[in-house]
Short mmCIF file of C-alpha atoms in Angstrom, two decimals:
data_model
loop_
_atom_site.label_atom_id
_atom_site.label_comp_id
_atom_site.label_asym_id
_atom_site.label_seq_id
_atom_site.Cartn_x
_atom_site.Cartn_y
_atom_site.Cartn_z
CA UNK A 925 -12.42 -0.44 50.69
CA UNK A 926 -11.79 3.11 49.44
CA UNK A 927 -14.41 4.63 52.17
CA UNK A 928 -11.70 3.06 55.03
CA UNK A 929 -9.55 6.03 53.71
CA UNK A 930 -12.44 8.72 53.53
CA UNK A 931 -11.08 12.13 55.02
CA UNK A 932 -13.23 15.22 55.60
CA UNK A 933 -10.85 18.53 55.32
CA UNK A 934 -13.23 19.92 58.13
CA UNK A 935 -12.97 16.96 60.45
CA UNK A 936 -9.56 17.27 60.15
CA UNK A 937 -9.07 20.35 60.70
CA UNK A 938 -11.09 19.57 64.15
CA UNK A 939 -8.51 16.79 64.88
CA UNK A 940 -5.86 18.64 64.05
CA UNK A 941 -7.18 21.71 66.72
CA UNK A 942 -7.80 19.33 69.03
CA UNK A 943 -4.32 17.94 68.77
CA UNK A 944 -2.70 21.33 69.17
CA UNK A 945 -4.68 22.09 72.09
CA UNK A 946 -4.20 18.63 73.77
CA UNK A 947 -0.19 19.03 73.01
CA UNK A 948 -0.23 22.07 74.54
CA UNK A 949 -1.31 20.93 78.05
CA UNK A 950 1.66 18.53 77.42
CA UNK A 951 4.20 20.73 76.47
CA UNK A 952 3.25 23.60 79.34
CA UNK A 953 3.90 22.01 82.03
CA UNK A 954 7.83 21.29 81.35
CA UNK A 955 7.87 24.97 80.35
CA UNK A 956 6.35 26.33 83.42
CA UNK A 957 8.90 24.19 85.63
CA UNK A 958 11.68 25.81 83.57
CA UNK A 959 14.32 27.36 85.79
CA UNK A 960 12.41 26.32 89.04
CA UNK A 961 13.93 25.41 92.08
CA UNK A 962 11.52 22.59 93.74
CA UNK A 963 12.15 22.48 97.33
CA UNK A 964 10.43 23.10 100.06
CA UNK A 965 6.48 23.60 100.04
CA UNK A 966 6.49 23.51 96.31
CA UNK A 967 8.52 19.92 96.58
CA UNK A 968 6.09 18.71 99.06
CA UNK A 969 3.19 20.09 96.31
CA UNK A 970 4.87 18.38 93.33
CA UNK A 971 5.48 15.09 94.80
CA UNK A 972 1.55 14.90 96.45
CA UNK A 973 0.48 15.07 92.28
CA UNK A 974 0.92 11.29 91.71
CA UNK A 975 -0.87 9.95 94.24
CA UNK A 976 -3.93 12.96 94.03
CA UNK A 977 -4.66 13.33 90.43
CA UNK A 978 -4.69 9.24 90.40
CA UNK A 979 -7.05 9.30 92.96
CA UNK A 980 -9.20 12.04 91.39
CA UNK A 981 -9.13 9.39 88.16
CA UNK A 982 -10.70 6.55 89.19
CA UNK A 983 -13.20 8.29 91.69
CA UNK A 984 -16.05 8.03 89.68
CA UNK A 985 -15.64 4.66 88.43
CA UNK A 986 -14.09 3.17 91.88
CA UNK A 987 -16.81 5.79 94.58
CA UNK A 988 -19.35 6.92 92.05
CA UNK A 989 -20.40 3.67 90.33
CA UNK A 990 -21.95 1.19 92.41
CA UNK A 991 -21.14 -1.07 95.58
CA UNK A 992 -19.95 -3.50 93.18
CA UNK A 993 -16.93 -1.30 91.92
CA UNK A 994 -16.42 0.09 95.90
CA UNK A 995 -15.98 -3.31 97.33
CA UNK A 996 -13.94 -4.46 93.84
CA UNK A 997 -11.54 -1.27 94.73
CA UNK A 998 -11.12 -2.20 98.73
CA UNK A 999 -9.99 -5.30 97.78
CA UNK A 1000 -7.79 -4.12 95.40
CA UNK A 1001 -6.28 -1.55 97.67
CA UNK A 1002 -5.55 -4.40 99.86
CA UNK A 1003 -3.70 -6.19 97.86
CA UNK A 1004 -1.70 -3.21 96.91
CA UNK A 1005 -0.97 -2.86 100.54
CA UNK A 1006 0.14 -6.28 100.89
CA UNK A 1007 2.73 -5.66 97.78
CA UNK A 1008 1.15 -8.12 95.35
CA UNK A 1009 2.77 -7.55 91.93
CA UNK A 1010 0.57 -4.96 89.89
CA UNK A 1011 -0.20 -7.16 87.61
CA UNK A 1012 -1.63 -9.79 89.75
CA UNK A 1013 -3.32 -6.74 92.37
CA UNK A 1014 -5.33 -5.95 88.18
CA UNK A 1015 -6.15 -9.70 88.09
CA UNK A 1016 -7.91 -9.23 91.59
CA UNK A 1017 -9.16 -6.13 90.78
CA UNK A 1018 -11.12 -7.35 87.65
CA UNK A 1019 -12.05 -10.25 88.59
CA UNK A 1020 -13.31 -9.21 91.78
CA UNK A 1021 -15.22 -6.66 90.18
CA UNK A 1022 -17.09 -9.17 87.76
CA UNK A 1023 -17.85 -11.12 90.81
CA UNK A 1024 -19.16 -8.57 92.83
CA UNK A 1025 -21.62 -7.19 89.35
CA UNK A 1026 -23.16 -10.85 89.81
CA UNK A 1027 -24.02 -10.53 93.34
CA UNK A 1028 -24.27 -7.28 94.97
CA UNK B 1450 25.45 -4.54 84.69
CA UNK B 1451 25.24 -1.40 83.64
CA UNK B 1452 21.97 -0.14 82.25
CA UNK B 1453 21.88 0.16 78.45
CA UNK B 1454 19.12 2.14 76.60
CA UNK B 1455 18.30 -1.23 75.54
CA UNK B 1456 18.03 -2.69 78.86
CA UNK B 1457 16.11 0.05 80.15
CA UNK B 1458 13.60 0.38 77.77
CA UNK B 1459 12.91 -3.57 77.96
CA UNK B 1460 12.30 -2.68 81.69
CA UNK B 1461 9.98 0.04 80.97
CA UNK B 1462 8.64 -2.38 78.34
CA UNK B 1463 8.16 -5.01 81.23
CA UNK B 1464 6.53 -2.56 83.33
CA UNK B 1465 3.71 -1.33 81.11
CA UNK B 1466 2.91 -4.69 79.41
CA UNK B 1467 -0.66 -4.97 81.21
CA UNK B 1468 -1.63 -1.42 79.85
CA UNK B 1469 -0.90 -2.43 76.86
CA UNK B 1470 -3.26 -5.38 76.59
CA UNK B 1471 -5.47 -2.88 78.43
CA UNK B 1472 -5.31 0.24 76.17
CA UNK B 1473 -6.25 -2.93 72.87
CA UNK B 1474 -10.30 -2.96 73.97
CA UNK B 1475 -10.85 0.52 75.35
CA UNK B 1476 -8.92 1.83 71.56
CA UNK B 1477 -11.43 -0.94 69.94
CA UNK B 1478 -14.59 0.64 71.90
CA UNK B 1479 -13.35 4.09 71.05
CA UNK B 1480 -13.21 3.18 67.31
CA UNK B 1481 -16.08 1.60 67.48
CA UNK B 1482 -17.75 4.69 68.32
CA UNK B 1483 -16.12 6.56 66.01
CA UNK B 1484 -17.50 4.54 63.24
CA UNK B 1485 -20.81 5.08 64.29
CA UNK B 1486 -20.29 8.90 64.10
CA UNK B 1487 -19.56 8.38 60.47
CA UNK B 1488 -15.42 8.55 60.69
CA UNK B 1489 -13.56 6.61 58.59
CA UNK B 1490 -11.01 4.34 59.78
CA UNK B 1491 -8.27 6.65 58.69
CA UNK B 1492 -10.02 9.46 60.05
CA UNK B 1493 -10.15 7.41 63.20
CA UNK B 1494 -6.63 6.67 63.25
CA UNK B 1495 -5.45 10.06 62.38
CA UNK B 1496 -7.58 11.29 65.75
CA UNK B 1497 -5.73 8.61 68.26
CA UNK B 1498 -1.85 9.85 66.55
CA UNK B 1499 -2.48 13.12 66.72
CA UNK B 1500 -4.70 13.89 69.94
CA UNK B 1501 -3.92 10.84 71.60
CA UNK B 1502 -5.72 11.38 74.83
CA UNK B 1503 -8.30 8.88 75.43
CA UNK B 1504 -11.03 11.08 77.54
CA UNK B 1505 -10.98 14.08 75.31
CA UNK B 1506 -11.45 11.56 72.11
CA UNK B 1507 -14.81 9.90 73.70
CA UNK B 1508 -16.07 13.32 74.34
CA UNK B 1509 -15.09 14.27 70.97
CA UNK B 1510 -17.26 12.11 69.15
CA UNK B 1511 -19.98 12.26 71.79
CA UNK B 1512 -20.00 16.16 70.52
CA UNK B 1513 -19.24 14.84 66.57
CA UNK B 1514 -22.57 15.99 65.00
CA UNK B 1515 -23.12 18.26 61.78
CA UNK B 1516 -22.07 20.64 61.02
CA UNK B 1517 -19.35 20.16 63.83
CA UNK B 1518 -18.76 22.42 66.84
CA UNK B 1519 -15.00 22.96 65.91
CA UNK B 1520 -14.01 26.12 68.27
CA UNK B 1521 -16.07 24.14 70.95
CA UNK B 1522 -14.46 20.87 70.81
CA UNK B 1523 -11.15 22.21 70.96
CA UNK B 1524 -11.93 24.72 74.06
CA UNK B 1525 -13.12 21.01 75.41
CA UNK B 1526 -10.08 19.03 74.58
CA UNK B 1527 -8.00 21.57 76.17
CA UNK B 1528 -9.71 21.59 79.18
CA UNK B 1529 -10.17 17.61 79.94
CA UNK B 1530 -6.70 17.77 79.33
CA UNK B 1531 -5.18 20.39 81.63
CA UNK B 1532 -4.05 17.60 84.13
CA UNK B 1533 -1.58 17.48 81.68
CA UNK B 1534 -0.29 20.58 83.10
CA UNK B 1535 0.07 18.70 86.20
CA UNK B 1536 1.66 15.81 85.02
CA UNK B 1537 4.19 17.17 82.89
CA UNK B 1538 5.23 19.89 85.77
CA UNK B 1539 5.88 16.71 87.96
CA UNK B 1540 7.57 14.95 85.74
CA UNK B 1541 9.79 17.64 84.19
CA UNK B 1542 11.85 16.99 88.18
CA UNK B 1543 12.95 13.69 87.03
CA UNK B 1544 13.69 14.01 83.42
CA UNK B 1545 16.43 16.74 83.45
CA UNK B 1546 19.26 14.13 83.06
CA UNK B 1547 17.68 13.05 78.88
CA UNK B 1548 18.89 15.77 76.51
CA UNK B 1549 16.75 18.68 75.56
CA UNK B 1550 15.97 18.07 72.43
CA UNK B 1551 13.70 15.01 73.26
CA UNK B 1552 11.62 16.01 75.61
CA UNK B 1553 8.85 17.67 73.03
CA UNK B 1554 8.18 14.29 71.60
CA UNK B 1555 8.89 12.72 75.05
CA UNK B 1556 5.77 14.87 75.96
CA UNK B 1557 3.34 13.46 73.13
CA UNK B 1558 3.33 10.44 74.44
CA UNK B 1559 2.73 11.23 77.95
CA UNK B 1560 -0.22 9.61 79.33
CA UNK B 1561 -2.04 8.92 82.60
CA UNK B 1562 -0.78 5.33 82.47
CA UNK B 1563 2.67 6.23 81.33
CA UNK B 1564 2.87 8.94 83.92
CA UNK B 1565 2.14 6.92 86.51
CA UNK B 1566 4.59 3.74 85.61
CA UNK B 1567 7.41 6.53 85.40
CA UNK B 1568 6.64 8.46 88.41
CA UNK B 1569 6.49 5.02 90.34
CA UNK B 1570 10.29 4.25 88.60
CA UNK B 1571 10.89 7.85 89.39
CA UNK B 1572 10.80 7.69 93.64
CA UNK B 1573 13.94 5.22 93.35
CA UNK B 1574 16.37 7.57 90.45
CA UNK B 1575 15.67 10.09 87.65
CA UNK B 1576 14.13 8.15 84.54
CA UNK B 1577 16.54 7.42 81.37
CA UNK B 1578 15.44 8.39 78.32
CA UNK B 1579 15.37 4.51 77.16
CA UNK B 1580 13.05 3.51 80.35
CA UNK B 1581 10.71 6.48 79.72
CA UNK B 1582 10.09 5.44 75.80
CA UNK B 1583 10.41 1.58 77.03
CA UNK B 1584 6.82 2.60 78.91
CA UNK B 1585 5.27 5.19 76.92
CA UNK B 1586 6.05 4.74 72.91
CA UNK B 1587 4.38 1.06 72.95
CA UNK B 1588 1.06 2.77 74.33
CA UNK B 1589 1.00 4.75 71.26
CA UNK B 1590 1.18 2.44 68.26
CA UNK B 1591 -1.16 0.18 70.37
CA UNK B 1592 -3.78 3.08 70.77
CA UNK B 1593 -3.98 4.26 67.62
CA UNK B 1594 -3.75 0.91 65.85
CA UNK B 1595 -6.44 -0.33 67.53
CA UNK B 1596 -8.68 2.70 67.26
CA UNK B 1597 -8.36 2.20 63.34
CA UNK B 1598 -8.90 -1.92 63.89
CA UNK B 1599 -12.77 -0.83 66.32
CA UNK B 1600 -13.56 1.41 63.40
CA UNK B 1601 -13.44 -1.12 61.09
CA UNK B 1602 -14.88 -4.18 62.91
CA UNK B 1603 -17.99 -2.50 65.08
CA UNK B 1604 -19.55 -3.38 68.10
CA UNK B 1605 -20.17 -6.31 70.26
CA UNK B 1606 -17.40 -4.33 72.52
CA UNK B 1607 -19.44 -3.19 75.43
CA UNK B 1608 -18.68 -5.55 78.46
CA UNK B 1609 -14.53 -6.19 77.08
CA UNK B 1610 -14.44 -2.20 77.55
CA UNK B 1611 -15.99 -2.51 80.94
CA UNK B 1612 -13.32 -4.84 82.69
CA UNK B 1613 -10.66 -2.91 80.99
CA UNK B 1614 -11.88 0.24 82.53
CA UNK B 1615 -11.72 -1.17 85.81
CA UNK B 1616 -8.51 -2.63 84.90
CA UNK B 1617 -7.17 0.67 84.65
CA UNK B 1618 -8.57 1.27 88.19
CA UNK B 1619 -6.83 -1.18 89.56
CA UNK B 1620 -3.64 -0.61 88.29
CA UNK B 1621 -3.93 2.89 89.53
CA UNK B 1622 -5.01 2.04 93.25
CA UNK B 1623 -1.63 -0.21 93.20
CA UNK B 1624 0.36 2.56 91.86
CA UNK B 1625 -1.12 5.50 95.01
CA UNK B 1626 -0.51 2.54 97.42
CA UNK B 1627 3.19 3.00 95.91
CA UNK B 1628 2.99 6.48 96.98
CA UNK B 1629 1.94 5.84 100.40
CA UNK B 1630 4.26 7.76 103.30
CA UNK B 1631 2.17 7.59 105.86
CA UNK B 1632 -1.04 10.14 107.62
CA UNK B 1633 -0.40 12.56 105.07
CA UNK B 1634 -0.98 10.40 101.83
CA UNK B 1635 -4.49 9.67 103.57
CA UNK B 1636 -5.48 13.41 104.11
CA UNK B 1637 -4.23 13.75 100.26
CA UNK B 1638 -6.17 11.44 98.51
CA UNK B 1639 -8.64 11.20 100.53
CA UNK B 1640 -9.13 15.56 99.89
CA UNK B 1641 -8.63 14.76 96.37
CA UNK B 1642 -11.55 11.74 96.77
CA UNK B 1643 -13.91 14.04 98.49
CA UNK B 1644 -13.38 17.22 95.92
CA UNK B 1645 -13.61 14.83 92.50
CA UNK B 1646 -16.66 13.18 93.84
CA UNK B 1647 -18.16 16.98 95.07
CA UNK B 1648 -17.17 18.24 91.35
CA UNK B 1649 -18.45 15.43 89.29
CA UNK B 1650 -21.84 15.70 90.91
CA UNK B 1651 -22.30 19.15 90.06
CA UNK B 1652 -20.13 19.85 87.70
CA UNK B 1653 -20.42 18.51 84.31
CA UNK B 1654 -17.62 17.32 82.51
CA UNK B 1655 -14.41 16.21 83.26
CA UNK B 1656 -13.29 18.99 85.65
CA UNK B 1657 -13.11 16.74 88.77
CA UNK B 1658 -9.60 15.37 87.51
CA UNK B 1659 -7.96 18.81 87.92
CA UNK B 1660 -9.95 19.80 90.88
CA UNK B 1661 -9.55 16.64 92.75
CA UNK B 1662 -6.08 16.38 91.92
CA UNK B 1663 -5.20 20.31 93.02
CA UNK B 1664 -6.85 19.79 96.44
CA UNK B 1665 -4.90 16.47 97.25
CA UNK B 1666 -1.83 19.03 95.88
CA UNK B 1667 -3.11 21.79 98.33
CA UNK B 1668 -3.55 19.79 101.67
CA UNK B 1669 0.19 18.50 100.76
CA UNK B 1670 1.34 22.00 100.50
CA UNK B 1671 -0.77 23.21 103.50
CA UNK B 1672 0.82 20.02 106.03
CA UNK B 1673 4.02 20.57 104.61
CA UNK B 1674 6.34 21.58 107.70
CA UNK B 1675 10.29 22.59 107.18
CA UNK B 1676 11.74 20.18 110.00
CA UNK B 1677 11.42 17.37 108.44
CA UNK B 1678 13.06 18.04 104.67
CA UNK B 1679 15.42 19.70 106.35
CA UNK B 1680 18.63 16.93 104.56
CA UNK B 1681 22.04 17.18 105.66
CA UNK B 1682 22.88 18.64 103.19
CA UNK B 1683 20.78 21.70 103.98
CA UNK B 1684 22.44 21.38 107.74
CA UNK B 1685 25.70 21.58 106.38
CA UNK B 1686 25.10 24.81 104.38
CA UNK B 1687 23.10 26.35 107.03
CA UNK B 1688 26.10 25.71 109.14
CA UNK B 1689 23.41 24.41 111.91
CA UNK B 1690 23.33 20.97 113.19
#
């Protein structure tokens, strides 16, 4: 039981760097917006992030994985198209995707 | 009715329930390989409260050998996580209505999945403070709970891992379809498509998050044309019709 509570000062000291490091990609980006106007080109930048970095994401494991996890994601974009509640579009998605892994 | 913090954080509540059930196996897996690199449960746990960033903490213990690569591993976490930057910048728009002094610990918890559910809320109003912690406090608890709960119990958590990573996915192709305004959302992601899968095959690493995601952000900028966000507003001012 006592070894569940086992804590290396070294490790964490590497937790804790990692922490500060990880917070501070957090924290910069409200700082850098401080006293920013968004309009414009910059609005039309900002509001593009969602979508892009969410695409970027799941690139490798939707393009970069196998046809199983391609054809698992087109059917999943459909769906998403067609305005299925998210969580059922994940139910399609996941299923699909074990389906697929058994025959393609 | 008018929205309550209570009512609005049940919302947000409503609205990340299936990451939560998601986030239980891939915190299990991660925990489970924590174990095998010799942390402890606690040490485990103290890792998913404090970092709290789910690809920097698999690449973390993938580096955890003796003696450990300290300076290293944080130059690493810093760098998987500079989408942050992105993220935070984006969302700063839509969270200047929640007083000041929460948005530091509003920013801990800011995750991918979180991000997304409140930049989805986000296109229809600025968030409330009690939506915003409705979706992203419950990810946290559940994260670093389970972390502790894989280091104690092992492996056998391969396959569970697997569907919850696709899981993710999915969710995420149903939130960009959210996103969708026509031509341009295609020349976005798919720029952002073409540069992540470019970087990831010759790049090592996690660097085709930021570099997908800033040349989906560029092609926006670059077809951005005045016309048409011209609002009447603008007109009025202008003095123009």
């Amino acid at each position: 039981m006592s070894s569940y509570f086992t804590l290396h000062w070294q490790w964490l000291l590497a937790i804790l760097g990692m922490a500060a490091a990880t917070y501070t990609t957090r924290i910069s980006g409200l700082l850098l917006m401080r006293g920013v106007v968004v309009k414009g080109r910059l609005k039309a930048a900002l509001d593009a992030m969602p979508p892009s970095v969410l695409m970027a994401v799941i690139t490798p494991t939707v393009l970069m994985t196998g046809k199983a996890e391609t054809l698992a994601a087109v059917l999943t974009a459909l769906a998403a198209i067609f305005r299925l509640p998210l969580l059922l579009t994940i139910v399609i998605g996941v299923s699909s995707v074990l389906v697929f892994r058994q025959f393609v | 009715m008018i929205p309550t913090f209570k009512s609005d954080f049940r919302a947000g509540l409503k609205d990340i329930s299936p990451t939560l059930l998601a986030y239980m196996p891939i915190a299990m897996l991660w925990g489970t390989m924590a174990a095998s690199k010799g942390l402890s449960p606690l040490e485990a746990l103290l890792m998913s409260f404090f970092v709290y960033a789910g690809a920097s903490q698999f690449i973390a213990v993938d580096m955890w050998n003796e003696p450990l690569p300290i300076v290293v591993m944080i130059a690493t976490a810093f760098i998987v996580n500079l989408r942050h930057v992105l993220m935070a910048a984006s969302i700063s728009r839509h969270i200047q209505n929640i007083r000041r002094v929460f948005h530091p610990m509003m920013m801990h918890i800011l995750t991918d999945e979180a991000w997304a559910i409140a930049e989805r809320k986000a296109l229809s109003g600025p968030l409330s403070l009690g939506y915003y912690l409705g979706v992203a406090a419950p990810l946290w608890p559940t994260w670093f709970i389970f972390s502790a709960i894989g280091a104690v119990i092992g492996n056998a958590l391969g396959d569970v891992a697997a569907v919850g990573d696709f899981g993710l996915a999915a969710m995420f192709i149903s939130i960009i379809a959210g996103f969708w305004k026509g031509p341009r959302t295609a020349a976005v992601i798919g720029a952002s498509a073409l540069v992540a899968v470019l970087t990831k095959s010759y790049i090592p690493g996690r660097w085709y998050i930021l570099m997908g995601g800033l040349a989906g952000v560029l092609v926006a900028a670059l077809l951005h044309t005045e016309e048409e966000v011209r609002t009447p507003e603008d007109t009025m001012e202008k003095g123009v019709p």
